[in-house]
mmCIF file of C-alpha atoms in Angstrom:
data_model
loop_
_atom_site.group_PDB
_atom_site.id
_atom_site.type_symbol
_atom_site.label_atom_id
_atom_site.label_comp_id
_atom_site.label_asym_id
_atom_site.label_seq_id
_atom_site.Cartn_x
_atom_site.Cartn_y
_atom_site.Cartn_z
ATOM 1 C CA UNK Z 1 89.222 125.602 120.819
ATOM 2 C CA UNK Z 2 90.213 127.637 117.696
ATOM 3 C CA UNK Z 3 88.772 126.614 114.569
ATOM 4 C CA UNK Z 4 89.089 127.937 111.286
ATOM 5 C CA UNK Z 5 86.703 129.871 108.992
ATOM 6 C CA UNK Z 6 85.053 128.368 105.790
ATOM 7 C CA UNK Z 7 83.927 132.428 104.815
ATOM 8 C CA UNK Z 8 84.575 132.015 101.086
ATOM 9 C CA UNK Z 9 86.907 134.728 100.453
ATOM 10 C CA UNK Z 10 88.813 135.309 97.800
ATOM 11 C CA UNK Z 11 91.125 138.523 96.377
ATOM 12 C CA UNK Z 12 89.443 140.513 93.759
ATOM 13 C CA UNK Z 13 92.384 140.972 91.486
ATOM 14 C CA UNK Z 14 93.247 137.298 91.396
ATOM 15 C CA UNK Z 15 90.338 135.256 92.701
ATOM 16 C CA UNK Z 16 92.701 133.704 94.655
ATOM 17 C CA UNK Z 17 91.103 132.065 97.964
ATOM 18 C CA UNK Z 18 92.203 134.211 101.078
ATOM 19 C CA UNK Z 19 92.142 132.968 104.701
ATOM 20 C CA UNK Z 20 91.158 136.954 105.665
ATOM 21 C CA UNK Z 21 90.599 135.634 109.469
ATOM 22 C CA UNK Z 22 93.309 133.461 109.883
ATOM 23 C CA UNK Z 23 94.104 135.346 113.423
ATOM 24 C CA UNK Z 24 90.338 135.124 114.260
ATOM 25 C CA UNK Z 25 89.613 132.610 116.994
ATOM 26 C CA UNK Z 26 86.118 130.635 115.811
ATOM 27 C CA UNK Z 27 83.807 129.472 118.637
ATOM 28 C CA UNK Z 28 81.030 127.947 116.324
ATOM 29 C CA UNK Z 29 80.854 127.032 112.290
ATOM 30 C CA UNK Z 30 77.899 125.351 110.278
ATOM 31 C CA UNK Z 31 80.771 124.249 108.187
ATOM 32 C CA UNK Z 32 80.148 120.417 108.739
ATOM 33 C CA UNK Z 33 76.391 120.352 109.324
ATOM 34 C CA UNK Z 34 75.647 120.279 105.384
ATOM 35 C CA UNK Z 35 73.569 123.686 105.447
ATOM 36 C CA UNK Z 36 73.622 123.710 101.280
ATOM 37 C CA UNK Z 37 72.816 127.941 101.292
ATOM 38 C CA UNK Z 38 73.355 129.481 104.190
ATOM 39 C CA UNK Z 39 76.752 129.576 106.632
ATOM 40 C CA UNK Z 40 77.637 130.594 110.249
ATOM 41 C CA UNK Z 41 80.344 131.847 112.158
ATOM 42 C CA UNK Z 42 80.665 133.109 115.455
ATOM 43 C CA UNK Z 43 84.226 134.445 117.139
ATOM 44 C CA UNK Z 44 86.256 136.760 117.950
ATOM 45 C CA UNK Z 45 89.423 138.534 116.207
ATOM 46 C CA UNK Z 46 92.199 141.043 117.335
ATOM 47 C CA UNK Z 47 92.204 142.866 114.751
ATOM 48 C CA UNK Z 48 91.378 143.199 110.827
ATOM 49 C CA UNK Z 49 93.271 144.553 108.202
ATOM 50 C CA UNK Z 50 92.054 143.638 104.494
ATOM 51 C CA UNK Z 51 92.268 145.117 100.987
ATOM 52 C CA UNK Z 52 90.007 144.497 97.834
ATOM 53 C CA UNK Z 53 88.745 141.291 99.704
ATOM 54 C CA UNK Z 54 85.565 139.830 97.823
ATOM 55 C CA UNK Z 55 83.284 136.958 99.211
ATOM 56 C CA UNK Z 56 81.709 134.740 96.729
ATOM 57 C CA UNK Z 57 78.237 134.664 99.259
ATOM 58 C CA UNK Z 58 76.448 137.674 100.790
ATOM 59 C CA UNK Z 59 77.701 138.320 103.798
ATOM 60 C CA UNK Z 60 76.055 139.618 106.905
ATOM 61 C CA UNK Z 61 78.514 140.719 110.348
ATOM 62 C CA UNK Z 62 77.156 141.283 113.780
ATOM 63 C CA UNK Z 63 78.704 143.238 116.397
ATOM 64 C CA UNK Z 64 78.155 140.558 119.003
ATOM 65 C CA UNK Z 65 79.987 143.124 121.279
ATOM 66 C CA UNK Z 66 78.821 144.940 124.087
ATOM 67 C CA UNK Z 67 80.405 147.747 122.934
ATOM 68 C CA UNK Z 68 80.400 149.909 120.161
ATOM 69 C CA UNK Z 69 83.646 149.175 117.237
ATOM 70 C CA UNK Z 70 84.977 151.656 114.992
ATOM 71 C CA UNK Z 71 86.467 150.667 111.893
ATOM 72 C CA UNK Z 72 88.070 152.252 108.714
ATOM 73 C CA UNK Z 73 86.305 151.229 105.471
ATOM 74 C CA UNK Z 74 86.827 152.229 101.866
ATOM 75 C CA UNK Z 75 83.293 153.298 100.394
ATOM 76 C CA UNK Z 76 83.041 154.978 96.917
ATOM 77 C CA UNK Z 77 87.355 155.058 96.694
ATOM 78 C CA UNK Z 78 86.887 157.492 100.170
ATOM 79 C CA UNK Z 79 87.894 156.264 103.513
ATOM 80 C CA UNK Z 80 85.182 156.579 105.951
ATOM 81 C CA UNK Z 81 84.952 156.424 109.501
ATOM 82 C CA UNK Z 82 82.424 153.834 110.704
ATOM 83 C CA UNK Z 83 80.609 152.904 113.843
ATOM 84 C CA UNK Z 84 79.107 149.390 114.428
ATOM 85 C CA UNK Z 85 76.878 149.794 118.062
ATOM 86 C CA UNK Z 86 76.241 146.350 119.815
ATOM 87 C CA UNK Z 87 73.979 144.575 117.797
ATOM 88 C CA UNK Z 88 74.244 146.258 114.460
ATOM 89 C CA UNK Z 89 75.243 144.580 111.211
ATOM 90 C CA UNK Z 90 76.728 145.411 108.178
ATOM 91 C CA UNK Z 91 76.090 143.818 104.717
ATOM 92 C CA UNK Z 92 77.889 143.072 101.439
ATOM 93 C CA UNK Z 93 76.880 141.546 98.005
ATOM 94 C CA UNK Z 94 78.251 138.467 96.753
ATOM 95 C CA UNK Z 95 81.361 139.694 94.409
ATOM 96 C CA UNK Z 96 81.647 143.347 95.744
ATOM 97 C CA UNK Z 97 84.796 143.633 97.184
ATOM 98 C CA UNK Z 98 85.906 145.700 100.223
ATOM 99 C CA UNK Z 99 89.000 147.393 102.538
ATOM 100 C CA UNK Z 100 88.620 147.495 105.623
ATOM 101 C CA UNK Z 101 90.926 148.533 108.688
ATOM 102 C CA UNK Z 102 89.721 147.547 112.350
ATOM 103 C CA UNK Z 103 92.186 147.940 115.020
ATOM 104 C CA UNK Z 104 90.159 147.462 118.330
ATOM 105 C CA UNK Z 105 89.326 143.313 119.087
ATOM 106 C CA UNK Z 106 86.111 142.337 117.849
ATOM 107 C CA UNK Z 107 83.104 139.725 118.760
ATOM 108 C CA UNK Z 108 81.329 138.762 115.722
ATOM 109 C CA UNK Z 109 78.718 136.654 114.304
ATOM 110 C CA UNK Z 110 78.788 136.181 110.639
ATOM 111 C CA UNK Z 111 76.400 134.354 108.076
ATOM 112 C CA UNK Z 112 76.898 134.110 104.306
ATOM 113 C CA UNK Z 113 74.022 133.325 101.888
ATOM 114 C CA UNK Z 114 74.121 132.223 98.471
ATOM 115 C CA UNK Z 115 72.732 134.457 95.646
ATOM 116 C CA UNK Z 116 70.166 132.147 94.145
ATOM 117 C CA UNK Z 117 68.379 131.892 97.746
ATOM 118 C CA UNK Z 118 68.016 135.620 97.632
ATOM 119 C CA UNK Z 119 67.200 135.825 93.964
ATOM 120 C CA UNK Z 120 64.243 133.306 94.310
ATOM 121 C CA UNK Z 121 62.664 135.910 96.444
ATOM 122 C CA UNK Z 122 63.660 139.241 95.003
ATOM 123 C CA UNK Z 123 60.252 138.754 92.260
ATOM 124 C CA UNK Z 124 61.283 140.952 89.492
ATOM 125 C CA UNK Z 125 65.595 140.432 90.351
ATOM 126 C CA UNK Z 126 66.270 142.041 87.114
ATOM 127 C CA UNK Z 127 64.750 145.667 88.526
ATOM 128 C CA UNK Z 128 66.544 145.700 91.535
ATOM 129 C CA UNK Z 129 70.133 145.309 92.898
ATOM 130 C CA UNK Z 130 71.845 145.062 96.261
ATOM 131 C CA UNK Z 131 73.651 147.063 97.419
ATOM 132 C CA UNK Z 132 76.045 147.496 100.518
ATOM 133 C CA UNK Z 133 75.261 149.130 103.867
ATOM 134 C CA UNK Z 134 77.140 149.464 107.257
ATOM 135 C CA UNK Z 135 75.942 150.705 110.938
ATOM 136 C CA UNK Z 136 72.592 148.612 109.705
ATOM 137 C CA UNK Z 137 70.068 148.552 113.225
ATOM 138 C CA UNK Z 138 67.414 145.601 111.835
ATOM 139 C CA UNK Z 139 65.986 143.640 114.647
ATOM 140 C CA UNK Z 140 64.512 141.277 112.555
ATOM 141 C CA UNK Z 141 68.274 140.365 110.837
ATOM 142 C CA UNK Z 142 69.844 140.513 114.227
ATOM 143 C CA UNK Z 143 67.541 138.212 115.572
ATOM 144 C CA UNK Z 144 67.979 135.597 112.371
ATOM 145 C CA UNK Z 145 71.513 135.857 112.390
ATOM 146 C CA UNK Z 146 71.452 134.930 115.990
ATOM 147 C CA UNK Z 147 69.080 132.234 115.629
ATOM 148 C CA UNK Z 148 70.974 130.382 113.381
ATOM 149 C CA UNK Z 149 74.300 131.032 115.433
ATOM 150 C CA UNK Z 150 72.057 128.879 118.104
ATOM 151 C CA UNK Z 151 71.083 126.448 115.950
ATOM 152 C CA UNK Z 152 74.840 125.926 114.939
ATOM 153 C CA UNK Z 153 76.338 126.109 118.381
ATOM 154 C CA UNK Z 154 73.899 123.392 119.068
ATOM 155 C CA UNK Z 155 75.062 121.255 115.964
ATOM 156 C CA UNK Z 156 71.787 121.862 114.076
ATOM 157 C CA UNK Z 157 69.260 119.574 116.333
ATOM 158 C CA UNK Z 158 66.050 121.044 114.676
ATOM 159 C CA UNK Z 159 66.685 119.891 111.183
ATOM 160 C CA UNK Z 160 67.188 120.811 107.853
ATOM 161 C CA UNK Z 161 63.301 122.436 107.079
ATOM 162 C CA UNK Z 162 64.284 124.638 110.642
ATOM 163 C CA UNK Z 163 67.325 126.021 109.150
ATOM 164 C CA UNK Z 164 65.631 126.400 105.677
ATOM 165 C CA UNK Z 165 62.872 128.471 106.987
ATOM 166 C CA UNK Z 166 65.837 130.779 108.981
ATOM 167 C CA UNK Z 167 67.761 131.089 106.533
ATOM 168 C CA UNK Z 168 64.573 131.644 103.750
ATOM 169 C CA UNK Z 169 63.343 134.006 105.999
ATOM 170 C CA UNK Z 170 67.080 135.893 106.276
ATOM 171 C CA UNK Z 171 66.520 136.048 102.182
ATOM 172 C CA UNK Z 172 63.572 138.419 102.394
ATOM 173 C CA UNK Z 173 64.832 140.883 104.956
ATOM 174 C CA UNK Z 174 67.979 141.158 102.522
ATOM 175 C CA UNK Z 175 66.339 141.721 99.787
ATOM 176 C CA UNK Z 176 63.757 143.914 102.157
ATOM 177 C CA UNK Z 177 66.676 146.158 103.476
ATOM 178 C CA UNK Z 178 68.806 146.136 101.177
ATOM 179 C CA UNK Z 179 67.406 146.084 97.786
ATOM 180 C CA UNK Z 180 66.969 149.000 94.956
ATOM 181 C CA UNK Z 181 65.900 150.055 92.169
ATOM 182 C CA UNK Z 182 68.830 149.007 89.369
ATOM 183 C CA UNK Z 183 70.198 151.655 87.376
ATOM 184 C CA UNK Z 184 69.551 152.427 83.424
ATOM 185 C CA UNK Z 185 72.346 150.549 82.265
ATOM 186 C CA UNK Z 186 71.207 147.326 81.178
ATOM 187 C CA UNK Z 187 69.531 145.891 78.611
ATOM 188 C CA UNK Z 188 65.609 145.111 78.646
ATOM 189 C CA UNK Z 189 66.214 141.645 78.446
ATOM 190 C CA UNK Z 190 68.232 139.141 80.367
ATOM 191 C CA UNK Z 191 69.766 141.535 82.611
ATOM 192 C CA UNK Z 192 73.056 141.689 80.669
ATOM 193 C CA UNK Z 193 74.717 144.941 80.225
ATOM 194 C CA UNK Z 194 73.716 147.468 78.051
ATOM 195 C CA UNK Z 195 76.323 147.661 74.573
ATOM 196 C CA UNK Z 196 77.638 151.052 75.596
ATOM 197 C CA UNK Z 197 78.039 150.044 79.368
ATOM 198 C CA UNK Z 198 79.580 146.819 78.813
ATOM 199 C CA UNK Z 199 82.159 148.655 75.967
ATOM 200 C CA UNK Z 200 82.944 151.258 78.261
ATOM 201 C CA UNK Z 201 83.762 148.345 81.092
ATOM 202 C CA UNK Z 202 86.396 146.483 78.443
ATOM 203 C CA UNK Z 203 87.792 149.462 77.517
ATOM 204 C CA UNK Z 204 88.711 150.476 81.122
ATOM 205 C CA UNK Z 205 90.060 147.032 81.746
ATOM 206 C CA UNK Z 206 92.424 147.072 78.536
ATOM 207 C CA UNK Z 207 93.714 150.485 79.574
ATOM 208 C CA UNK Z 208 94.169 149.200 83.050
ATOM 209 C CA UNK Z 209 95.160 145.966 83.385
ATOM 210 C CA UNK Z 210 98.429 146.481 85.312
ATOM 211 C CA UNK Z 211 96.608 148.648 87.685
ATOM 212 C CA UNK Z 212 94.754 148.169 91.050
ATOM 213 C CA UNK Z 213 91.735 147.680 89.055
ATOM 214 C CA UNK Z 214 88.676 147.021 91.387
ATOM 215 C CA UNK Z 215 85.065 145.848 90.494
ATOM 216 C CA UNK Z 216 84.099 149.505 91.865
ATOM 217 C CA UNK Z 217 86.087 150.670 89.153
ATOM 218 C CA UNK Z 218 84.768 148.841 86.214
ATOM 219 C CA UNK Z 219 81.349 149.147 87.769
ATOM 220 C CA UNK Z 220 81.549 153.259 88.112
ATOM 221 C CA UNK Z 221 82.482 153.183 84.034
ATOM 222 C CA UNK Z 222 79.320 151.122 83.807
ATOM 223 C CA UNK Z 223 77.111 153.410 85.902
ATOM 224 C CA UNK Z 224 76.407 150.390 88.316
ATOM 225 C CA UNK Z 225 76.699 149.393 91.855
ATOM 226 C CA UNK Z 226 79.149 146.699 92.389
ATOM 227 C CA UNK Z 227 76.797 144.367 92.867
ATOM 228 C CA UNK Z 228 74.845 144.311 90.203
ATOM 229 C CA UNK Z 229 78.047 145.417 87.405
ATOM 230 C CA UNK Z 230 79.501 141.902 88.516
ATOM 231 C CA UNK Z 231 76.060 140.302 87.996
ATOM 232 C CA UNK Z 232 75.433 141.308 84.939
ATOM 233 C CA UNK Z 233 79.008 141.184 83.089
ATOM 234 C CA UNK Z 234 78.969 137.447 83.917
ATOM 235 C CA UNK Z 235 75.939 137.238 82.181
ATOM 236 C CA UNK Z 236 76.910 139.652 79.358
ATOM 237 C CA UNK Z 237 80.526 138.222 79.020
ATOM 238 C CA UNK Z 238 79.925 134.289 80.855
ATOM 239 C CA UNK Z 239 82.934 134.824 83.664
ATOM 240 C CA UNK Z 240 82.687 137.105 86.380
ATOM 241 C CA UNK Z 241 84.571 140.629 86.182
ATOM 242 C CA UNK Z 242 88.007 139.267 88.534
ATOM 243 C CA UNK Z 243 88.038 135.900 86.123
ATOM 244 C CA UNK Z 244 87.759 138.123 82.835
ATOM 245 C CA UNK Z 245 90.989 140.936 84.182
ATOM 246 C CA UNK Z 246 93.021 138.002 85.215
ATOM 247 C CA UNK Z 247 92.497 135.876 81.751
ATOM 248 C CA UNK Z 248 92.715 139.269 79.738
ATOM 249 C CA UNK Z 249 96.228 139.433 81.929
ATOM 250 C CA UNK Z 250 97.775 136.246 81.065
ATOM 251 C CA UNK Z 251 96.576 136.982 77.410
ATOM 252 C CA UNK Z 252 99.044 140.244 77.949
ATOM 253 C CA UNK Z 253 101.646 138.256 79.481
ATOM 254 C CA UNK Z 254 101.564 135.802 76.962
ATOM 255 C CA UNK Z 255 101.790 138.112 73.957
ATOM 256 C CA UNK Z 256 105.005 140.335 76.345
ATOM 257 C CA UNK Z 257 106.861 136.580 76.470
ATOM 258 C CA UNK Z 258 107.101 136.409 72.561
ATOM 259 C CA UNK Z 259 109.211 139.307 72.402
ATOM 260 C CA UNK Z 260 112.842 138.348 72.223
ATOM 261 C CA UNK Z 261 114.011 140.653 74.824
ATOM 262 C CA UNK Z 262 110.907 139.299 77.281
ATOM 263 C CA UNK Z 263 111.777 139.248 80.857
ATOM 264 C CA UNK Z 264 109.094 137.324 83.025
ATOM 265 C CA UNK Z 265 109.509 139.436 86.468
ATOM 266 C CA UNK Z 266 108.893 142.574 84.818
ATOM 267 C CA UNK Z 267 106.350 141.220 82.728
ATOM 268 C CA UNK Z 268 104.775 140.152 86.320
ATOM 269 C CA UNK Z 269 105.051 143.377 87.690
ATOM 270 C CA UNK Z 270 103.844 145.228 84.595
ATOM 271 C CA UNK Z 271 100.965 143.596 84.301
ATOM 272 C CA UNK Z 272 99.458 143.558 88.149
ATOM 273 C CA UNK Z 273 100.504 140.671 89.172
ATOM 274 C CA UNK Z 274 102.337 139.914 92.978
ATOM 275 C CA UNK Z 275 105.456 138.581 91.660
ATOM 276 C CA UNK Z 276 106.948 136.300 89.447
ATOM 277 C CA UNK Z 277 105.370 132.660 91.529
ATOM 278 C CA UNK Z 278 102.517 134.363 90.820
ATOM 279 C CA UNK Z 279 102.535 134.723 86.868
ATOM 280 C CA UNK Z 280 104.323 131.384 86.845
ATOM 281 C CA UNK Z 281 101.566 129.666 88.556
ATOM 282 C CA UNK Z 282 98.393 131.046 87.022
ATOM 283 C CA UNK Z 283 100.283 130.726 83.350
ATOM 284 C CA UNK Z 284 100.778 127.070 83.836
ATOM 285 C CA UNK Z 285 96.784 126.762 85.738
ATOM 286 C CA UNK Z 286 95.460 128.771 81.692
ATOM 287 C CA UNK Z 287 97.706 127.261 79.305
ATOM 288 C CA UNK Z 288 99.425 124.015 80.487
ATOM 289 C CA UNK Z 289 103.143 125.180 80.673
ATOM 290 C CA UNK Z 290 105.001 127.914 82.977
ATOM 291 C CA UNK Z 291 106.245 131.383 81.162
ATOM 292 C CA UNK Z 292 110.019 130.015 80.818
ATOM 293 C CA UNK Z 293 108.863 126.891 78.965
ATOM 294 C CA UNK Z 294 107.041 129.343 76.849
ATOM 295 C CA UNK Z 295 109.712 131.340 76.209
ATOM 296 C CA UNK Z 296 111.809 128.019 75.446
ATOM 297 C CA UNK Z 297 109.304 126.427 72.860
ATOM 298 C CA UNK Z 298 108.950 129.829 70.910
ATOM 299 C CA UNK Z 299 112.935 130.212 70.588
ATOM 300 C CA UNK Z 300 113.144 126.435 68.938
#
């Protein structure tokens, strides 16, 4: 029976929630067992083809697959060639988005963990940073990520302290594989960005707001990973780096409409967004009426 995912995806350049396996068929989901940090998915899909795609969890996938599967990915704005053998994973931080291309059909097991779980056991989270990593060969996370696909296939029989120890024990061979030393470009306290890194990061995103501006981006002007860039803005600036471009875009869009010649589909396209439903709708979601009302009450 097909089921759908609960993977909290969303597009980077809108945070807009995406259904980025709507043509995968899902055999087993923690969705309704109340796990509060950790989620599972096992199933299958025909094929994958997403761009900029950001998940608001960590996110560890399994090649459940007897065979190997090669997939296009976009690492470091190149397009790379990657390899998955049965039983290796691949991992990405909460917030750091992604393009991917797989052709070939695909058995999977996915689990997503929240931050804080992985922060609480990082010790000194403000030295070290996350950071993404494919064609990963961890028996230890392989055999986690299958334990709790059990425990979900079976509806979660052993409790909530079984799945708590899984799923704490998941958050210290994350932050045991994947953690790093952060880079210089923060500031001794708080782990906010440093004054220069966080000007440089505005500055890119006023120059290039109606561009295909990615976290990688804004992160590279920063001299951080993904990962740890989107971190630290939200504590730097209070809203995470896709919330801040898309309210610094309907600030734009807003100031375009006052102009008497103002027309709202270029506007739309001007300023990065997918069309004109789109503008309209996010407008009226910041500041309580659509662009054409706008217009309207600044012609009176």
């Amino acid at each position: 029976m097909r089921g759908r995912s609960a993977v909290p995806f969303v597009a980077s350049s809108s945070s807009e929630p995406v259904d980025a396996l709507a043509s995968a068929r899902i055999h087993v989901s923690s969705a309704d067992l109340g796990w509060p940090e950790v989620h599972v998915e096992v199933g299958e899909n025909p094929s994958w083809d997403v761009h900029d795609l950001t998940v608001r969890a960590h996110y560890l996938a399994l090649n459940t697959d007897p065979h190997a599967l090669s997939f296009e990915a976009v690492v470091d704005g190149r397009r790379r060639e990657i390899t998955l053998a049965p039983g290796q994973l691949w991992f990405c931080p909460a917030g750091e988005s992604f393009t991917h291309r797989v052709a070939a059909p695909s058995s999977f097991a996915i689990v997503t963990l929240e931050p804080e779980k992985v922060l609480r056991v990082l010790g000194e989270p403000e030295e070290r940073e996350l950071r993404r990593a494919y064609s990963v060969d961890s028996p230890q996370l392989e055999h986690l990520v299958r334990a709790l696909s059990a425990e979900a296939e079976r509806g979660g029989p052993s409790g909530a302290m079984f799945v708590d120890a899984l799923a704490t024990a998941l958050a210290v061979q994350v932050a045991g594989t994947f953690a790093a030393k952060a880079a210089p470009a923060l500031a001794a306290r708080g782990g906010k960005l440093s004054r220069g890194a966080l000007q440089r990061a505005l500055e890119l995103i006023d120059a290039e707001l109606g561009e295909g501006l990615t976290v990688e981006r804004m992160a590279g002007a920063a001299g951080l990973s993904a990962a740890h860039f989107a971190r630290a803005f939200r504590r730097s600036v209070g809203v995470a780096p896709h919330q801040y471009v898309m309210r610094r875009r309907l600030e734009r869009a807003r100031q375009a409409l006052e102009a008497r010649d103002a027309d709202i589909l270029n506007i739309a396209r001007r300023l990065g967004f997918a069309d004109q439903a789109h503008l309209t709708r996010l407008f009226k979601r910041e500041f309580g009426v659509t662009p054409g009302e706008y217009m309207r009450a600044r012609a009176r």
